[in-house]
Amino acid sequence: MNTKNDTLTLMETRRSIRCFKPDMPPQEAIDAVIGAGLWAASGRNGQAPIIIAVTDKAVRDQISRWNAKIMGVDSDPFYGAPVILIVLADKGRPTYVYDGSLTMGNMMLAAHSLGLGSCWIHRAKEEFEAEEGKALLKSLGIEGDYEGIGHCALGYADGDAPASLPRREGRVYRIG
Ligand SMILES: Cc1cc2nc3c(=O)[nH]c(=O)nc-3n(C[C@H](O)[C@H](O)[C@H](O)COP(=O)(O)O)c2cc1C
């Protein structure tokens, strides 16, 4: 069996990108990344996650300020990325956190496969527990009990991807 294929190589070579160009990727690339998120496996196929795709600069900058405030910094937590794909998941599903995380993972790999950079940016939970986050959901007609899982910052990497760190030893236990 050939254990060196493109998919496995893609998984090994994806890195979190922390410096983005302001250029907007083509809509079809953004949609392909979103599509990969929608195809993620989910507990009992409940498809609990939803994705808010933010490309509007004013809204993107506003969310950046909310996130920075939660983190207690003045800088842009999205590192200049022009696209933010926010994953939230329906808390009514027992596997919603896992489902949302897998959606994030699929999107980051899809981005890499298309030559785009991505980075999981945290604090979506706090963002959508706050009044402004709830108001944003309401403005989109999103009702129900959704928890913020993560943001996928997306765009063209500005500069080389960081070097990969070796995998920590001793994380695999084998039986048989
Ligand atoms: C749950 C989770 C939360 C993360 N939150 C952030 C974040 O807020 N900001 C950030 O720069 N990177 C964040 N990251 C990216 C990690 O720091 C990154 O995946 C890790 O350093 C390994 O690097 P790699 O993705 O290049 O392999 C997060 C990753 C995960 C899985």
Tab-separated table of C-alpha atoms and ligand atoms in Angstrom:
chain	number	residue	atom	x	y	z
A	1	MET	CA	0.000	0.000	0.000
A	2	ASN	CA	1.266	3.451	-0.864
A	3	THR	CA	1.178	5.394	2.404
A	4	LYS	CA	2.537	8.577	0.845
A	5	ASN	CA	-0.400	10.083	-0.984
A	6	ASP	CA	-1.505	13.657	-1.559
A	7	THR	CA	-4.081	13.656	1.229
A	8	LEU	CA	-1.602	12.467	3.841
A	9	THR	CA	1.010	14.927	2.633
A	10	LEU	CA	-1.564	17.710	2.825
A	11	MET	CA	-2.311	16.845	6.445
A	12	GLU	CA	1.365	16.915	7.327
A	13	THR	CA	2.149	20.163	5.565
A	14	ARG	CA	-0.784	22.321	6.720
A	15	ARG	CA	0.430	25.028	9.105
A	16	SER	CA	-1.340	27.771	10.958
A	17	ILE	CA	-0.759	30.983	9.038
A	18	ARG	CA	-0.352	34.144	11.104
A	19	CYS	CA	0.304	36.768	8.441
A	20	PHE	CA	-2.157	37.290	5.581
A	21	LYS	CA	-2.269	39.452	2.474
A	22	PRO	CA	-5.350	41.672	2.256
A	23	ASP	CA	-6.305	40.211	-1.152
A	24	MET	CA	-9.663	38.442	-1.255
A	25	PRO	CA	-9.524	34.839	-2.512
A	26	PRO	CA	-11.936	33.961	-5.336
A	27	GLN	CA	-15.495	33.226	-4.238
A	28	GLU	CA	-15.307	29.674	-5.581
A	29	ALA	CA	-12.310	28.958	-3.364
A	30	ILE	CA	-14.116	30.325	-0.310
A	31	ASP	CA	-17.156	28.254	-1.216
A	32	ALA	CA	-15.031	25.133	-1.661
A	33	VAL	CA	-13.580	25.596	1.832
A	34	ILE	CA	-17.068	26.080	3.257
A	35	GLY	CA	-18.240	23.007	1.360
A	36	ALA	CA	-15.482	20.921	2.945
A	37	GLY	CA	-16.741	22.079	6.328
A	38	LEU	CA	-20.283	21.077	5.491
A	39	TRP	CA	-19.068	17.604	4.492
A	40	ALA	CA	-17.479	16.921	7.869
A	41	ALA	CA	-18.733	13.878	9.702
A	42	SER	CA	-21.070	14.605	12.600
A	43	GLY	CA	-22.541	12.617	15.431
A	44	ARG	CA	-25.541	10.650	14.138
A	45	ASN	CA	-25.280	12.847	11.057
A	46	GLY	CA	-26.905	15.617	13.073
A	47	GLN	CA	-24.957	18.264	11.084
A	48	ALA	CA	-25.035	20.538	14.105
A	49	PRO	CA	-22.510	23.122	12.870
A	50	ILE	CA	-23.388	26.245	10.939
A	51	ILE	CA	-20.886	28.536	9.234
A	52	ILE	CA	-21.012	32.326	8.996
A	53	ALA	CA	-18.801	33.476	6.140
A	54	VAL	CA	-17.606	37.028	6.729
A	55	THR	CA	-15.992	38.851	3.820
A	56	ASP	CA	-17.428	42.310	4.507
A	57	LYS	CA	-14.465	44.293	5.803
A	58	ALA	CA	-16.405	46.422	8.254
A	59	VAL	CA	-18.023	43.385	9.883
A	60	ARG	CA	-14.742	41.480	9.800
A	61	ASP	CA	-13.007	44.368	11.574
A	62	GLN	CA	-15.801	44.608	14.135
A	63	ILE	CA	-15.502	40.899	14.983
A	64	SER	CA	-11.750	41.331	15.190
A	65	ARG	CA	-12.239	44.072	17.803
A	66	TRP	CA	-14.633	41.885	19.828
A	67	ASN	CA	-12.169	39.023	19.741
A	68	ALA	CA	-9.228	41.259	20.673
A	69	LYS	CA	-11.190	42.656	23.599
A	70	ILE	CA	-11.950	39.162	24.905
A	71	MET	CA	-8.255	38.338	24.564
A	72	GLY	CA	-7.238	41.639	26.134
A	73	VAL	CA	-5.083	42.860	23.249
A	74	ASP	CA	-5.179	45.733	20.755
A	75	SER	CA	-3.901	43.793	17.755
A	76	ASP	CA	-5.919	41.938	15.095
A	77	PRO	CA	-6.398	38.335	16.276
A	78	PHE	CA	-7.129	37.363	12.652
A	79	TYR	CA	-3.679	38.462	11.451
A	80	GLY	CA	-5.080	40.500	8.580
A	81	ALA	CA	-7.032	37.628	7.003
A	82	PRO	CA	-9.745	39.039	4.702
A	83	VAL	CA	-12.124	36.104	5.313
A	84	ILE	CA	-13.414	34.778	8.599
A	85	LEU	CA	-15.429	31.570	8.569
A	86	ILE	CA	-17.137	31.311	11.926
A	87	VAL	CA	-18.315	27.897	13.050
A	88	LEU	CA	-21.079	27.641	15.603
A	89	ALA	CA	-22.887	24.487	16.604
A	90	ASP	CA	-26.302	23.623	17.951
A	91	LYS	CA	-25.921	22.900	21.656
A	92	GLY	CA	-28.942	20.621	21.470
A	93	ARG	CA	-26.794	17.956	19.808
A	94	PRO	CA	-24.714	15.897	22.240
A	95	THR	CA	-21.677	15.907	19.931
A	96	TYR	CA	-21.843	19.563	18.920
A	97	VAL	CA	-18.329	20.541	20.060
A	98	TYR	CA	-16.776	17.570	18.272
A	99	ASP	CA	-18.886	18.211	15.181
A	100	GLY	CA	-17.873	21.861	15.074
A	101	SER	CA	-14.207	21.047	15.616
A	102	LEU	CA	-14.225	18.603	12.736
A	103	THR	CA	-15.840	21.227	10.537
A	104	MET	CA	-12.955	23.519	11.431
A	105	GLY	CA	-10.403	20.799	10.668
A	106	ASN	CA	-11.933	20.036	7.283
A	107	MET	CA	-11.932	23.713	6.338
A	108	MET	CA	-8.293	24.240	7.306
A	109	LEU	CA	-7.217	21.245	5.233
A	110	ALA	CA	-9.364	22.328	2.298
A	111	ALA	CA	-7.795	25.781	2.451
A	112	HIS	CA	-4.323	24.283	2.319
A	113	SER	CA	-5.293	22.058	-0.622
A	114	LEU	CA	-6.276	25.212	-2.545
A	115	GLY	CA	-3.072	27.066	-1.725
A	116	LEU	CA	-4.750	29.280	0.872
A	117	GLY	CA	-3.584	29.903	4.397
A	118	SER	CA	-5.762	29.417	7.435
A	119	CYS	CA	-5.632	29.543	11.191
A	120	TRP	CA	-8.079	28.480	13.899
A	121	ILE	CA	-8.810	31.551	15.978
A	122	HIS	CA	-10.416	30.884	19.316
A	123	ARG	CA	-12.839	32.743	21.633
A	124	ALA	CA	-15.916	32.236	19.425
A	125	LYS	CA	-17.740	30.856	22.467
A	126	GLU	CA	-17.264	34.077	24.447
A	127	GLU	CA	-18.021	36.178	21.367
A	128	PHE	CA	-21.450	34.665	20.832
A	129	GLU	CA	-22.306	34.604	24.516
A	130	ALA	CA	-21.954	38.390	24.494
A	131	GLU	CA	-24.822	40.670	23.526
A	132	GLU	CA	-23.156	41.918	20.327
A	133	GLY	CA	-22.582	38.354	19.122
A	134	LYS	CA	-26.172	37.433	19.881
A	135	ALA	CA	-27.313	40.524	17.988
A	136	LEU	CA	-25.242	39.472	14.969
A	137	LEU	CA	-26.913	36.053	14.961
A	138	LYS	CA	-30.306	37.676	15.250
A	139	SER	CA	-29.552	40.014	12.348
A	140	LEU	CA	-28.917	36.920	10.209
A	141	GLY	CA	-32.136	35.287	11.356
A	142	ILE	CA	-30.237	32.599	13.263
A	143	GLU	CA	-32.403	31.344	16.093
A	144	GLY	CA	-31.708	28.555	18.526
A	145	ASP	CA	-29.042	27.693	21.011
A	146	TYR	CA	-25.748	27.977	19.173
A	147	GLU	CA	-22.290	27.981	20.707
A	148	GLY	CA	-19.303	29.524	18.971
A	149	ILE	CA	-16.731	26.819	18.246
A	150	GLY	CA	-14.018	28.630	16.294
A	151	HIS	CA	-13.098	31.046	13.538
A	152	CYS	CA	-11.211	29.915	10.475
A	153	ALA	CA	-9.132	32.904	9.382
A	154	LEU	CA	-8.657	32.477	5.650
A	155	GLY	CA	-6.681	34.161	2.910
A	156	TYR	CA	-3.369	34.194	1.088
A	157	ALA	CA	-0.359	33.710	3.320
A	158	ASP	CA	1.980	36.684	3.374
A	159	GLY	CA	5.374	35.010	3.403
A	160	ASP	CA	6.420	31.428	3.936
A	161	ALA	CA	4.488	29.063	6.165
A	162	PRO	CA	6.206	28.462	9.496
A	163	ALA	CA	8.370	25.367	9.847
A	164	SER	CA	6.600	22.381	11.294
A	165	LEU	CA	7.426	21.233	14.779
A	166	PRO	CA	8.243	17.580	15.327
A	167	ARG	CA	5.435	15.488	16.730
A	168	ARG	CA	5.719	14.897	20.470
A	169	GLU	CA	6.933	11.392	21.257
A	170	GLY	CA	5.027	8.850	23.270
A	171	ARG	CA	1.522	9.738	22.211
A	172	VAL	CA	0.643	6.390	20.691
A	173	TYR	CA	-0.088	3.293	22.720
A	174	ARG	CA	-0.502	0.083	20.820
A	175	ILE	CA	-2.348	-3.019	21.811
A	176	GLY	CA	-1.544	-6.001	19.619
B	1	LIG	C1	-8.774	24.782	19.490
B	1	LIG	C2	-7.693	25.639	18.862
B	1	LIG	C3	-7.628	26.984	19.164
B	1	LIG	C4	-6.663	27.797	18.571
B	1	LIG	N1	-6.678	29.142	18.810
B	1	LIG	C5	-5.752	29.915	18.208
B	1	LIG	C6	-5.809	31.325	18.364
B	1	LIG	O1	-6.697	31.892	18.989
B	1	LIG	N2	-4.832	32.051	17.760
B	1	LIG	C7	-3.830	31.475	17.019
B	1	LIG	O2	-2.971	32.202	16.516
B	1	LIG	N3	-3.779	30.152	16.825
B	1	LIG	C8	-4.711	29.359	17.388
B	1	LIG	N4	-4.712	28.011	17.156
B	1	LIG	C9	-3.680	27.417	16.279
B	1	LIG	C10	-2.652	26.603	17.091
B	1	LIG	O3	-1.863	27.487	17.841
B	1	LIG	C11	-1.838	25.764	16.126
B	1	LIG	O4	-2.681	24.816	15.508
B	1	LIG	C12	-0.675	25.052	16.806
B	1	LIG	O5	0.278	25.966	17.256
B	1	LIG	C13	0.008	24.034	15.890
B	1	LIG	O6	0.489	24.678	14.725
B	1	LIG	P1	0.043	24.200	13.271
B	1	LIG	O7	-1.437	24.427	13.150
B	1	LIG	O8	0.836	25.035	12.324
B	1	LIG	O9	0.373	22.747	13.163
B	1	LIG	C14	-5.690	27.202	17.711
B	1	LIG	C15	-5.780	25.841	17.396
B	1	LIG	C16	-6.772	25.075	17.940
B	1	LIG	C17	-6.875	23.622	17.539
